[in-house]
mmCIF file of C-alpha atoms in Angstrom:
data_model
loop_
_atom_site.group_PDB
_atom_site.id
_atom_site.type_symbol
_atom_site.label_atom_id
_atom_site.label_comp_id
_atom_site.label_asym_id
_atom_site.label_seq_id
_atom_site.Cartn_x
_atom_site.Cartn_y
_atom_site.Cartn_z
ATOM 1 C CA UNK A 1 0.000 0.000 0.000
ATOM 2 C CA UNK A 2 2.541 2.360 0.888
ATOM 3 C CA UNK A 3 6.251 2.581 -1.143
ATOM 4 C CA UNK A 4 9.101 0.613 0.613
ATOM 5 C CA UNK A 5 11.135 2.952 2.448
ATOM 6 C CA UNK A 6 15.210 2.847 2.633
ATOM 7 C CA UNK A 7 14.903 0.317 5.845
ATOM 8 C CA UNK A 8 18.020 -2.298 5.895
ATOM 9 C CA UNK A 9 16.192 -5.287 4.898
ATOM 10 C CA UNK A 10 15.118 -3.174 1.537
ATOM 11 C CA UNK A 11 17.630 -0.241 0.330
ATOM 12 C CA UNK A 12 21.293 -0.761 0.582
ATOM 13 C CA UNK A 13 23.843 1.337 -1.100
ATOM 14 C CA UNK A 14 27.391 0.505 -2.302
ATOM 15 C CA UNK A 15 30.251 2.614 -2.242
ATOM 16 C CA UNK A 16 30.489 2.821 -6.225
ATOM 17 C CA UNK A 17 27.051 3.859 -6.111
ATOM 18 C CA UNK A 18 27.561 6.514 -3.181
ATOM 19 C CA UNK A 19 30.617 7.889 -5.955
ATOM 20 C CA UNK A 20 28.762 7.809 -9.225
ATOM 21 C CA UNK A 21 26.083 9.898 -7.189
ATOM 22 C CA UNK A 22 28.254 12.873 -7.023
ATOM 23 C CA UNK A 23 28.122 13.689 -10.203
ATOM 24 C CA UNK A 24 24.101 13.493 -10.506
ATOM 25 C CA UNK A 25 22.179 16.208 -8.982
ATOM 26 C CA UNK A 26 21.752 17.530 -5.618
ATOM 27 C CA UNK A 27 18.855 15.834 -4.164
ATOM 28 C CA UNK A 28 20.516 12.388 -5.600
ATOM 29 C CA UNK A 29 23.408 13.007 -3.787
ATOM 30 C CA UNK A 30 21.247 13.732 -0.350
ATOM 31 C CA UNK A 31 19.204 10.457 -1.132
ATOM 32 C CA UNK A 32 22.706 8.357 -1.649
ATOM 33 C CA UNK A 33 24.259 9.750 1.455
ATOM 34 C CA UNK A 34 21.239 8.670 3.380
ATOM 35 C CA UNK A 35 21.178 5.535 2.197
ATOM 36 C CA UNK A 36 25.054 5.112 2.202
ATOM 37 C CA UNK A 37 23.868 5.190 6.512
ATOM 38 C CA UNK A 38 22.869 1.606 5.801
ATOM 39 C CA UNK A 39 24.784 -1.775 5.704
ATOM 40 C CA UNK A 40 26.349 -3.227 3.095
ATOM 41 C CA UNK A 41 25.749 -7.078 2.418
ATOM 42 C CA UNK A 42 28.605 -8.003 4.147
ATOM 43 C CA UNK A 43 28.051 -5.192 7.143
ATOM 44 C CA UNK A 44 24.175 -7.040 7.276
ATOM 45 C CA UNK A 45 25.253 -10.579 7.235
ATOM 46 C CA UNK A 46 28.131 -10.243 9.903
ATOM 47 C CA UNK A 47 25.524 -7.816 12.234
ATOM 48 C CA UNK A 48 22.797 -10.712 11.694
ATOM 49 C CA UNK A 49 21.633 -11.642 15.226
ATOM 50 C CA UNK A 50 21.423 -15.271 16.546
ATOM 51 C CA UNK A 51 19.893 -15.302 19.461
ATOM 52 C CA UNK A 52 17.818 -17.965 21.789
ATOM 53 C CA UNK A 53 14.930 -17.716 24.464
ATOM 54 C CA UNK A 54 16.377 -19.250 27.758
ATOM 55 C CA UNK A 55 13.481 -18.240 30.042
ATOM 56 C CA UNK A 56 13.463 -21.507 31.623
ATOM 57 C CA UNK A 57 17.348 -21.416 32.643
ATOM 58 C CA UNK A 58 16.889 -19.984 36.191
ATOM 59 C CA UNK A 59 14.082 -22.351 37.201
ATOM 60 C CA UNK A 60 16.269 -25.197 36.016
ATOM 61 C CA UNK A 61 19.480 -23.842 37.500
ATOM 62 C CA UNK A 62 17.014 -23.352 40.880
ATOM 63 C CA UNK A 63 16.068 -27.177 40.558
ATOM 64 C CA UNK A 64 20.068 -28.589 40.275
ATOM 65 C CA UNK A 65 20.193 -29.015 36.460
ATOM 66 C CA UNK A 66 23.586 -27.882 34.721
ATOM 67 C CA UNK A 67 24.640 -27.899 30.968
ATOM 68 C CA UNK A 68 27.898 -29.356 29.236
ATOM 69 C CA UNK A 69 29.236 -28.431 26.596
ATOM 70 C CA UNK A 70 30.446 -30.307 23.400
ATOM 71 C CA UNK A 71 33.319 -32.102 24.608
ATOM 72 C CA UNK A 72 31.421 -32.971 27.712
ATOM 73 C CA UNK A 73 32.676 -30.460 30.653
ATOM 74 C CA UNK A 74 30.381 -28.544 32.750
ATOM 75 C CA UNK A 75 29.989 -24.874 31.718
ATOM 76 C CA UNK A 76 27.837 -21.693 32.462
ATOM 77 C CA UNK A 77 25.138 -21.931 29.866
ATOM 78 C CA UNK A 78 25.693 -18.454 28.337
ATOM 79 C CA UNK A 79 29.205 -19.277 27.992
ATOM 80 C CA UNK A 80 28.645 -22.557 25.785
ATOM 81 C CA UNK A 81 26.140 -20.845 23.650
ATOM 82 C CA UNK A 82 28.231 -17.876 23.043
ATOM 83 C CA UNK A 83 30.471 -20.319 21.777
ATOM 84 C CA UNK A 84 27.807 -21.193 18.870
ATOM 85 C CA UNK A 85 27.883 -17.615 17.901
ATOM 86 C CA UNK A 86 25.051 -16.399 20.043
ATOM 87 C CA UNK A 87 24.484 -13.284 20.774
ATOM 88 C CA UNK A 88 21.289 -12.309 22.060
ATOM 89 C CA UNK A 89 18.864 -13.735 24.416
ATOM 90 C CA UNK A 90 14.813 -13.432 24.622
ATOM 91 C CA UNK A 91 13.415 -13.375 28.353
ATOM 92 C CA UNK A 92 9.766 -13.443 28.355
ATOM 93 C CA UNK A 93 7.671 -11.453 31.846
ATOM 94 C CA UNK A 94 4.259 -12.654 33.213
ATOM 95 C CA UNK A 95 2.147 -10.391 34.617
ATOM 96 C CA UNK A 96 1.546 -11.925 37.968
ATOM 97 C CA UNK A 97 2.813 -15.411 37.531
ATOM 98 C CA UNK A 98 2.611 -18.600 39.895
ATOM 99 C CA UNK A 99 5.067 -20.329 41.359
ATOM 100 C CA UNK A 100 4.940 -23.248 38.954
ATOM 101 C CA UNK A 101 8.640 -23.771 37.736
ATOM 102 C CA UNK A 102 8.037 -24.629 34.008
ATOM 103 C CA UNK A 103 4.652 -22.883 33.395
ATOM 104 C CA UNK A 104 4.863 -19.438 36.213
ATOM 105 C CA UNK A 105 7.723 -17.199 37.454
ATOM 106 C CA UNK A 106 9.602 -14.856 34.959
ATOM 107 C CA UNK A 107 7.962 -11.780 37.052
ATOM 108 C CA UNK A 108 9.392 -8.939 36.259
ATOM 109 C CA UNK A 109 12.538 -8.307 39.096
ATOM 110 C CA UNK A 110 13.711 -12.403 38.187
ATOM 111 C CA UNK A 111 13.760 -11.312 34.609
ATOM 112 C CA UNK A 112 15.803 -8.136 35.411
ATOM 113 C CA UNK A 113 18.174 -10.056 37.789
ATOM 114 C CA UNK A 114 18.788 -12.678 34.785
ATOM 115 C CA UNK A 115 19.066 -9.963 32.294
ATOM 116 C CA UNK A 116 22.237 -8.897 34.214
ATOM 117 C CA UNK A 117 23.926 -11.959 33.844
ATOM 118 C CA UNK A 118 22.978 -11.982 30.026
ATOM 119 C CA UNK A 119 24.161 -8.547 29.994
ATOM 120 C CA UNK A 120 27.516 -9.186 31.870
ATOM 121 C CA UNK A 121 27.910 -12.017 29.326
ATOM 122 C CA UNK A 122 28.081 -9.269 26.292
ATOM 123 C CA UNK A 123 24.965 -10.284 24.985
ATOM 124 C CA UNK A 124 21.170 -7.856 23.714
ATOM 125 C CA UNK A 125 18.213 -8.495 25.408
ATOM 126 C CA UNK A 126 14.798 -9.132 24.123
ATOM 127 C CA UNK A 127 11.746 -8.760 25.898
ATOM 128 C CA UNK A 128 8.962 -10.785 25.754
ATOM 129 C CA UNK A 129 5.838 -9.256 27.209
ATOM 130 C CA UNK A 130 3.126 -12.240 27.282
ATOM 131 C CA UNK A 131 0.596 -9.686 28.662
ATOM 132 C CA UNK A 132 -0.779 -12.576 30.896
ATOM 133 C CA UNK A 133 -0.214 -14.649 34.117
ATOM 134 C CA UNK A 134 1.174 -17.609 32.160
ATOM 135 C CA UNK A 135 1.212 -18.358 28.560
ATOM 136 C CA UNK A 136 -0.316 -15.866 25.532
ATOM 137 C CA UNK A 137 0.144 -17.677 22.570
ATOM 138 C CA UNK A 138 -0.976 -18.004 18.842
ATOM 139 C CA UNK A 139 -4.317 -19.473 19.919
ATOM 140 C CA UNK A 140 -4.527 -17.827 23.573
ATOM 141 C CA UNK A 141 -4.544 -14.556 24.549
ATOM 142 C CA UNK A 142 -5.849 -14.096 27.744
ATOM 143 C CA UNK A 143 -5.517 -11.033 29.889
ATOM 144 C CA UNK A 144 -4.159 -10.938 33.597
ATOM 145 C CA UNK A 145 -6.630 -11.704 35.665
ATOM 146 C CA UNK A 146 -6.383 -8.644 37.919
ATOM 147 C CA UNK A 147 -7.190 -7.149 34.131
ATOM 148 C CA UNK A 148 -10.283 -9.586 33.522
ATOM 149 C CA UNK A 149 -13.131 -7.529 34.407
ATOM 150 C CA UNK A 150 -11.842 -4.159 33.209
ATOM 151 C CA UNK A 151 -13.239 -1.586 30.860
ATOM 152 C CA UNK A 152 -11.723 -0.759 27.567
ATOM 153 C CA UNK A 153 -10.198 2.805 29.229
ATOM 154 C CA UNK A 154 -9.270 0.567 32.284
ATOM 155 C CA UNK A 155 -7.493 -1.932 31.003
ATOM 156 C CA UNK A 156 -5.902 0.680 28.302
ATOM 157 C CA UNK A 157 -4.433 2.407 31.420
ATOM 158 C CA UNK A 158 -3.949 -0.548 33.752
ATOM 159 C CA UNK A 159 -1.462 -1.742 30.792
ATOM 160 C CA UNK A 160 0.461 1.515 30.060
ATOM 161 C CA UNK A 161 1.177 1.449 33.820
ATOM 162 C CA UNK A 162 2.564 -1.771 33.762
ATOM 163 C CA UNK A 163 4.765 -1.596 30.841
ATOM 164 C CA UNK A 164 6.381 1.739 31.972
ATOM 165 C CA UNK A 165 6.454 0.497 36.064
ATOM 166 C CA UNK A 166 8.137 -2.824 34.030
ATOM 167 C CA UNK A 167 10.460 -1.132 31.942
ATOM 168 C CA UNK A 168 10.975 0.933 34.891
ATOM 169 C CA UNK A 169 12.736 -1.748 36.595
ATOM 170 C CA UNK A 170 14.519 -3.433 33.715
ATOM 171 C CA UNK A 171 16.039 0.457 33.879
ATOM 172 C CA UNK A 172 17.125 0.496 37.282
ATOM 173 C CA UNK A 173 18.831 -2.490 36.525
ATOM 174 C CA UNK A 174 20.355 -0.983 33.792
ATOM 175 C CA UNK A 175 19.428 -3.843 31.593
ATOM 176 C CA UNK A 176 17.027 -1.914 28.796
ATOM 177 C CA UNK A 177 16.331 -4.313 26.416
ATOM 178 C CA UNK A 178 17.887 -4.058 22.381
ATOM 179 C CA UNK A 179 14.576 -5.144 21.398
ATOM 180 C CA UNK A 180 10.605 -5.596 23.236
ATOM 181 C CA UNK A 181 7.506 -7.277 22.051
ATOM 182 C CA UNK A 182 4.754 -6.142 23.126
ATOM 183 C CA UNK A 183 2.425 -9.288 22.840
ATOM 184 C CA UNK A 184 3.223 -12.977 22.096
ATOM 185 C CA UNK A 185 2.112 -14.611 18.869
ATOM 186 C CA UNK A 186 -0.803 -12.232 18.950
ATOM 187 C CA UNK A 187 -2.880 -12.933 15.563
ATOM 188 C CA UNK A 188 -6.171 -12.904 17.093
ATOM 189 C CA UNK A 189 -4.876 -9.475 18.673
ATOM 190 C CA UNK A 190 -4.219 -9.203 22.670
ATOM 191 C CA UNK A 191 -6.436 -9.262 26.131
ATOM 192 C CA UNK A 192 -8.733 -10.934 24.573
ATOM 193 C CA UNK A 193 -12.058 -10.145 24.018
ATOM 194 C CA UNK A 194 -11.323 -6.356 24.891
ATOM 195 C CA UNK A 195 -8.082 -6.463 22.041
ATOM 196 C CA UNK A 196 -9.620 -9.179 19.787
ATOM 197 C CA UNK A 197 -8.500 -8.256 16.380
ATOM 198 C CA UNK A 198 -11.901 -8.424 15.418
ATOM 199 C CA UNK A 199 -12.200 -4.903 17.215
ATOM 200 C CA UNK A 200 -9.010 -3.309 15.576
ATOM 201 C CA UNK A 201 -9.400 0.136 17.601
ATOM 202 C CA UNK A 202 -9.272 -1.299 20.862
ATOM 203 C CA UNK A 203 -6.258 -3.925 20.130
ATOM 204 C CA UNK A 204 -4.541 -0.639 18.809
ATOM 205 C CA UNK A 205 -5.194 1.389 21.708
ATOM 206 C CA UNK A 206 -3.890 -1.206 23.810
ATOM 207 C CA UNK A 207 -0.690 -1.845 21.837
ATOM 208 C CA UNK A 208 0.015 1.851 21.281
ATOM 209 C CA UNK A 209 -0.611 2.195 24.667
ATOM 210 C CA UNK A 210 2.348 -0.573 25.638
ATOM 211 C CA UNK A 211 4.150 1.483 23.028
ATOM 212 C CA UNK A 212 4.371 4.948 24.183
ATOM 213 C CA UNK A 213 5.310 3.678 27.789
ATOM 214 C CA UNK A 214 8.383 1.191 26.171
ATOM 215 C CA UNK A 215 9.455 5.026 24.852
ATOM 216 C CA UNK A 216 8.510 6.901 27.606
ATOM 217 C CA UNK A 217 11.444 4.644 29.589
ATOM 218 C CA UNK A 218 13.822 3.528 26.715
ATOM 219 C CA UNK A 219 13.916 5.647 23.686
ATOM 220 C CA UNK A 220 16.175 3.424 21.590
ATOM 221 C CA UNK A 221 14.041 -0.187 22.092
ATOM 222 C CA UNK A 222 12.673 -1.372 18.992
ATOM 223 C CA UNK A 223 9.040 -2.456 19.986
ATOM 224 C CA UNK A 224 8.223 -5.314 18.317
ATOM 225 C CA UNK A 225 4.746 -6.700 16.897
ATOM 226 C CA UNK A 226 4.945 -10.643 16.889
ATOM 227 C CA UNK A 227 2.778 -12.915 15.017
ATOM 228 C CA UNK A 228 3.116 -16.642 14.564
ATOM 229 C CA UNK A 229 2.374 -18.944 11.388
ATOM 230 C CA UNK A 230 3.389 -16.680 8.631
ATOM 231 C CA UNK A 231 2.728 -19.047 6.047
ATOM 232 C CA UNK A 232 -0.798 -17.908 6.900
ATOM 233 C CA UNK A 233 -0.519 -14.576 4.891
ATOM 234 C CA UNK A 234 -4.032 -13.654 5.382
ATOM 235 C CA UNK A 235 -3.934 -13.811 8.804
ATOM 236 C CA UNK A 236 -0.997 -11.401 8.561
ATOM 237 C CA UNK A 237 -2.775 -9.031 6.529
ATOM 238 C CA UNK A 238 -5.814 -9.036 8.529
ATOM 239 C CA UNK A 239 -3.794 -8.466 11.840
ATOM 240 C CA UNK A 240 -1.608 -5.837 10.116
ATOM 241 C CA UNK A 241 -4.808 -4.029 8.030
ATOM 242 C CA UNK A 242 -6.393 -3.622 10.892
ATOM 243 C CA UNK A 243 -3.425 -2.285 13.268
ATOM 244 C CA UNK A 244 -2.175 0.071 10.779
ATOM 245 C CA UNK A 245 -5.595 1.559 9.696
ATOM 246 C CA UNK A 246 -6.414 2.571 13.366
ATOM 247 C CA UNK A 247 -2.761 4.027 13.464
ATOM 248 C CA UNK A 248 -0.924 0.851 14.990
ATOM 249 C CA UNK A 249 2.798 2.067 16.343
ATOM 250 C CA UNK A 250 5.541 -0.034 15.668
ATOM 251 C CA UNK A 251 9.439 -0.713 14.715
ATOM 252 C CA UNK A 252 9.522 -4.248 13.488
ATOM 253 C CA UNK A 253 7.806 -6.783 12.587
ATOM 254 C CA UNK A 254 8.929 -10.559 13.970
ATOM 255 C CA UNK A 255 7.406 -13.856 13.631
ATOM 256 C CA UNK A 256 7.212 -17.327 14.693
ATOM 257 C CA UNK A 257 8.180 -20.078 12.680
ATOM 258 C CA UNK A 258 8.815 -24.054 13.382
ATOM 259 C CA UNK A 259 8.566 -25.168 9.453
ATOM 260 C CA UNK A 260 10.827 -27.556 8.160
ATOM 261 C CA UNK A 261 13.941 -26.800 5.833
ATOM 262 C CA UNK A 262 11.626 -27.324 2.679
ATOM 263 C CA UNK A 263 9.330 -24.634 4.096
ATOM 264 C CA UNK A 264 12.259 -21.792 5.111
ATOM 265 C CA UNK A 265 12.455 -20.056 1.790
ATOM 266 C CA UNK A 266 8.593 -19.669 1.037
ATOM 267 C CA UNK A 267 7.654 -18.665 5.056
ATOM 268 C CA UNK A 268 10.505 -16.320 5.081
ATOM 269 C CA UNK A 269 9.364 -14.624 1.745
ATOM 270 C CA UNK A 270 6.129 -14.252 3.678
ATOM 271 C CA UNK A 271 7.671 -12.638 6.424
ATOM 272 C CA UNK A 272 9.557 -10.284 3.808
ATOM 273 C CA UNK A 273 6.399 -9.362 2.214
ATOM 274 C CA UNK A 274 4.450 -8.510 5.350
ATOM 275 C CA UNK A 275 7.306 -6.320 6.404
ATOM 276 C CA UNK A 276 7.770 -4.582 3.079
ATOM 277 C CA UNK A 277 4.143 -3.556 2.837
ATOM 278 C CA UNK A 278 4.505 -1.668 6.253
ATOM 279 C CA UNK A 279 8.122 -0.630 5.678
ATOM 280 C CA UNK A 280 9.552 -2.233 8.167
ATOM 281 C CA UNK A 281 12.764 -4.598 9.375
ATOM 282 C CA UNK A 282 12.014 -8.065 10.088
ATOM 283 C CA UNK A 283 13.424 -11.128 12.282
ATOM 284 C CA UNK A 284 12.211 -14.694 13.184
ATOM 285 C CA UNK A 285 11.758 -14.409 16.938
ATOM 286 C CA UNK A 286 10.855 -18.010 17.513
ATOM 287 C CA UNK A 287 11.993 -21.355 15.921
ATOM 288 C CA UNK A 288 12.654 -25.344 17.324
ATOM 289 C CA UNK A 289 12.441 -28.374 15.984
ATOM 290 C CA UNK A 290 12.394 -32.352 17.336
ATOM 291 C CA UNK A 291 15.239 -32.776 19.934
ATOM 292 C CA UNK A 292 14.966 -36.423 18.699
ATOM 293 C CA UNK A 293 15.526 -35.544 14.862
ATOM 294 C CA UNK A 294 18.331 -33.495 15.077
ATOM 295 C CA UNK A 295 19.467 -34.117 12.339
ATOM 296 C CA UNK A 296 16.200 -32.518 10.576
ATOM 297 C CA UNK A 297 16.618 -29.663 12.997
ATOM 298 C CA UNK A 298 19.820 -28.734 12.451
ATOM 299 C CA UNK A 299 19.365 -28.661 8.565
ATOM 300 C CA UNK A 300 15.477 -26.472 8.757
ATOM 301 C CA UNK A 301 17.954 -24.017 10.967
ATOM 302 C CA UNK A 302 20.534 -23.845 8.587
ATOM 303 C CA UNK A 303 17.766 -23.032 6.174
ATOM 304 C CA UNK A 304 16.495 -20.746 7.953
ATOM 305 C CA UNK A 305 19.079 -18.542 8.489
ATOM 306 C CA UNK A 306 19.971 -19.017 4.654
ATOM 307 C CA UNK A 307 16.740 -17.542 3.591
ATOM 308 C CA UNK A 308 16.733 -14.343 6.401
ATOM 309 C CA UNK A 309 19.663 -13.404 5.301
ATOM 310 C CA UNK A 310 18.801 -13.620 1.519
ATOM 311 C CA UNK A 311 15.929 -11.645 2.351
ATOM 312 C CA UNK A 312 17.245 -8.859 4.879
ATOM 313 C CA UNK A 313 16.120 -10.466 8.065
ATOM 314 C CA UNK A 314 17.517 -9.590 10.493
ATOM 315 C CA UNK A 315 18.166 -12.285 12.875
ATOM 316 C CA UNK A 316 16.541 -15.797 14.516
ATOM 317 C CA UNK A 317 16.291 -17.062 18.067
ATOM 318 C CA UNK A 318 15.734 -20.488 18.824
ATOM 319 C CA UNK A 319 12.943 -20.818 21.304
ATOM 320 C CA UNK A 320 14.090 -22.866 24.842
ATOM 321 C CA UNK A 321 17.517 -24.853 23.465
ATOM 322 C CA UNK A 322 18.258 -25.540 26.925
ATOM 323 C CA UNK A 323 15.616 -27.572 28.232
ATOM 324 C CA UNK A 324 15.598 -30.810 29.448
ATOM 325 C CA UNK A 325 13.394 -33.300 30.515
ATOM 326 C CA UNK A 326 12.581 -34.346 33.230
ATOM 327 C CA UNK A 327 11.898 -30.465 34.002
ATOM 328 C CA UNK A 328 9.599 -30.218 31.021
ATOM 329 C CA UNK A 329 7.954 -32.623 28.701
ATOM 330 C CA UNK A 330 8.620 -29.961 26.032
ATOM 331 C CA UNK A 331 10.782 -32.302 23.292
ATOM 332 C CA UNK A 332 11.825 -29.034 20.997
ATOM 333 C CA UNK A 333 15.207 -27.987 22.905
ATOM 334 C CA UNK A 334 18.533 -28.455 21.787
ATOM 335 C CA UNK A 335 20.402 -30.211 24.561
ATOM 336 C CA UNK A 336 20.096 -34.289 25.013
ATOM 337 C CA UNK A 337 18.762 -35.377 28.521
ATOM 338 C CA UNK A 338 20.346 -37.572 29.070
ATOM 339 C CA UNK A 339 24.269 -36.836 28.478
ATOM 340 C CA UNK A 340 23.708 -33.037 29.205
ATOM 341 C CA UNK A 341 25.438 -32.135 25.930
ATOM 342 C CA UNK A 342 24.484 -29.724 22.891
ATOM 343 C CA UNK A 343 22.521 -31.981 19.877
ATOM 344 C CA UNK A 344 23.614 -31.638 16.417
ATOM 345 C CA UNK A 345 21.232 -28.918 16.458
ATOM 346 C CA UNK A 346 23.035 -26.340 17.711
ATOM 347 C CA UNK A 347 25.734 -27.200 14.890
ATOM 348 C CA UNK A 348 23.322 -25.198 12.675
ATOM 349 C CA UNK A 349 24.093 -22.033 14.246
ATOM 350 C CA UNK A 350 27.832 -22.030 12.890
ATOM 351 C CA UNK A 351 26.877 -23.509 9.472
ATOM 352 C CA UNK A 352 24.931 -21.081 7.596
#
């Protein structure tokens, strides 16, 4: 609908260009200079973020489990994955969680206090606001239950208050996040029914409202809209129609993806197209795959990073490498059980 601005994942400039635009006119030479701001291929490819979502790490550290790395010796977890080239980590916040080690905690003052050790590490930050008590996901998107019974102009304010007390705290810490989502996988929109996508003005007031306090308190965070399943490009438009008609804010579009290699280059091209359309940058904030195909894995991640970087993404993160069972039944990590060790999987990070 509207022309592709210059963002990095669409107008790049080369230094032959930047010269023969010295000799054109004026305004050419303003354009290529502006433009000349952006990366390069190369620049892009080596600044390409490969980050993971560890949220479960502290309740697992809490509970006695420990990771090895590749040749079999006990390490800090952050140190063996910067060692696959990592270099960001996603930390997702409940609302007002439980207690329940795999499926509550990641309040917002654990999150901060782990965000220190991912910053002392040298590694961004991502934050993941679920919006909830426990999980918001592609097909659930259910509000706080201290939100449950509010108003529209309730829970509009009730949610800019929490984002900037949040934000707030991850300041204090002095761990501001490179990157925030406001919402999880939210196709069917957020706080659900209030922010059903099916009522585009609320869900935008709500999100714009999460947006102007993740500014109010950090200036330079991208705020991030996330949906899931973009090989469902109608459900992207829909979602994205409707938040950009009733004057949606946002920096960057990312998206959750668990295809298989076969899939990577025709889900990413979605992704690409859904971010064009709005002008902006893109990244896949979410894949996995069968711990107990690794094989399979390994290659759809290779993939995957293949076709972001063909198409100006900007980065992946692989969603909960670390986990093990018998913490959580969840069989999409990256680490074996058993021997504590990294799978084959992880492999992919250094091959593509």
């Amino acid at each position: 609908m509207s022309p592709r601005p210059p963002t990095p994942a669409a107008g790049r400039i080369s230094r032959r260009t930047l010269l023969k635009a010295t000799t054109a006119t004026a305004g050419a030479l303003a354009t290529a200079v502006a433009f000349a701001e952006l990366e390069t291929p190369a620049e892009a490819a080596a600044s390409f973020v490969k980050g993971v979502d560890i949220s479960w790490a502290p309740q697992m550290e809490a509970r006695g489990y420990s990771w090895k790395n590749a040749g079999g010796q006990t390490q800090d977890l952050l140190t063996i994955l910067k060692g696959y080239g990592i270099t960001a980590v996603r930390l997702r916040t409940f609302v007002n969680p439980s207690n329940d080690p795999a499926n509550g905690h990641c309040g917002i003052n654990e999150v901060a206090a782990f965000a220190k050790r991912v910053k002392a590490a040298g590694m961004s930050i991502m934050l993941d606001y679920m919006f909830g008590d426990t999980w918001n996901s592609v097909g659930v998107q259910n509000p706080p239950a201290a939100w449950r019974n509010m108003s529209y102009s309730q829970m509009r304010t009730a949610m800019g208050t929490y984002v900037n007390q949040t934000m707030t705290v991850m300041r204090n810490n002095d761990v501001l996040p490179t990157w925030v989502q406001i919402g999880n996988e939210i196709n069917s929109g957020i706080c659900r029914p209030v922010g059903g996508v099916s009522n585009g003005a609320q869900m935008t007031g709500l999100l714009n409202a999460a947006y102007d306090q993740v500014k109010a308190v950090s200036p330079n965070s991208t705020v991030c809209i996330h949906l899931a399943q973009p090989q469902k490009y109608d459900v992207m438009t829909t979602f994205f129609s409707r938040f950009a008609a009733n004057g949606g804010k946002w920096d960057m579009s990312v998206f959750s993806s668990y295809g298989s290699a076969d899939l990577a280059a025709g889900i990413v091209g979605n992704m690409k197209r859904i971010s064009d359309a709005y002008g902006k940058p893109f990244l896949q904030s979410e894949f996995g795959g069968r711990v107990d195909r690794a094989s399979s894995t390994q290659a759809a991640l290779v993939a995957y990073i293949k076709a972001l970087k063909a198409n100006g993404g900007q980065g992946i993160f692989y969603w909960e490498p670390e986990c093990m069972s018998p913490f959580t039944g969840y069989n999409m990590g990256a680490w074996d059980s058993s021997s504590k060790r990294p799978t084959a999987i992880m492999n992919g990070f250094t091959q593509a």
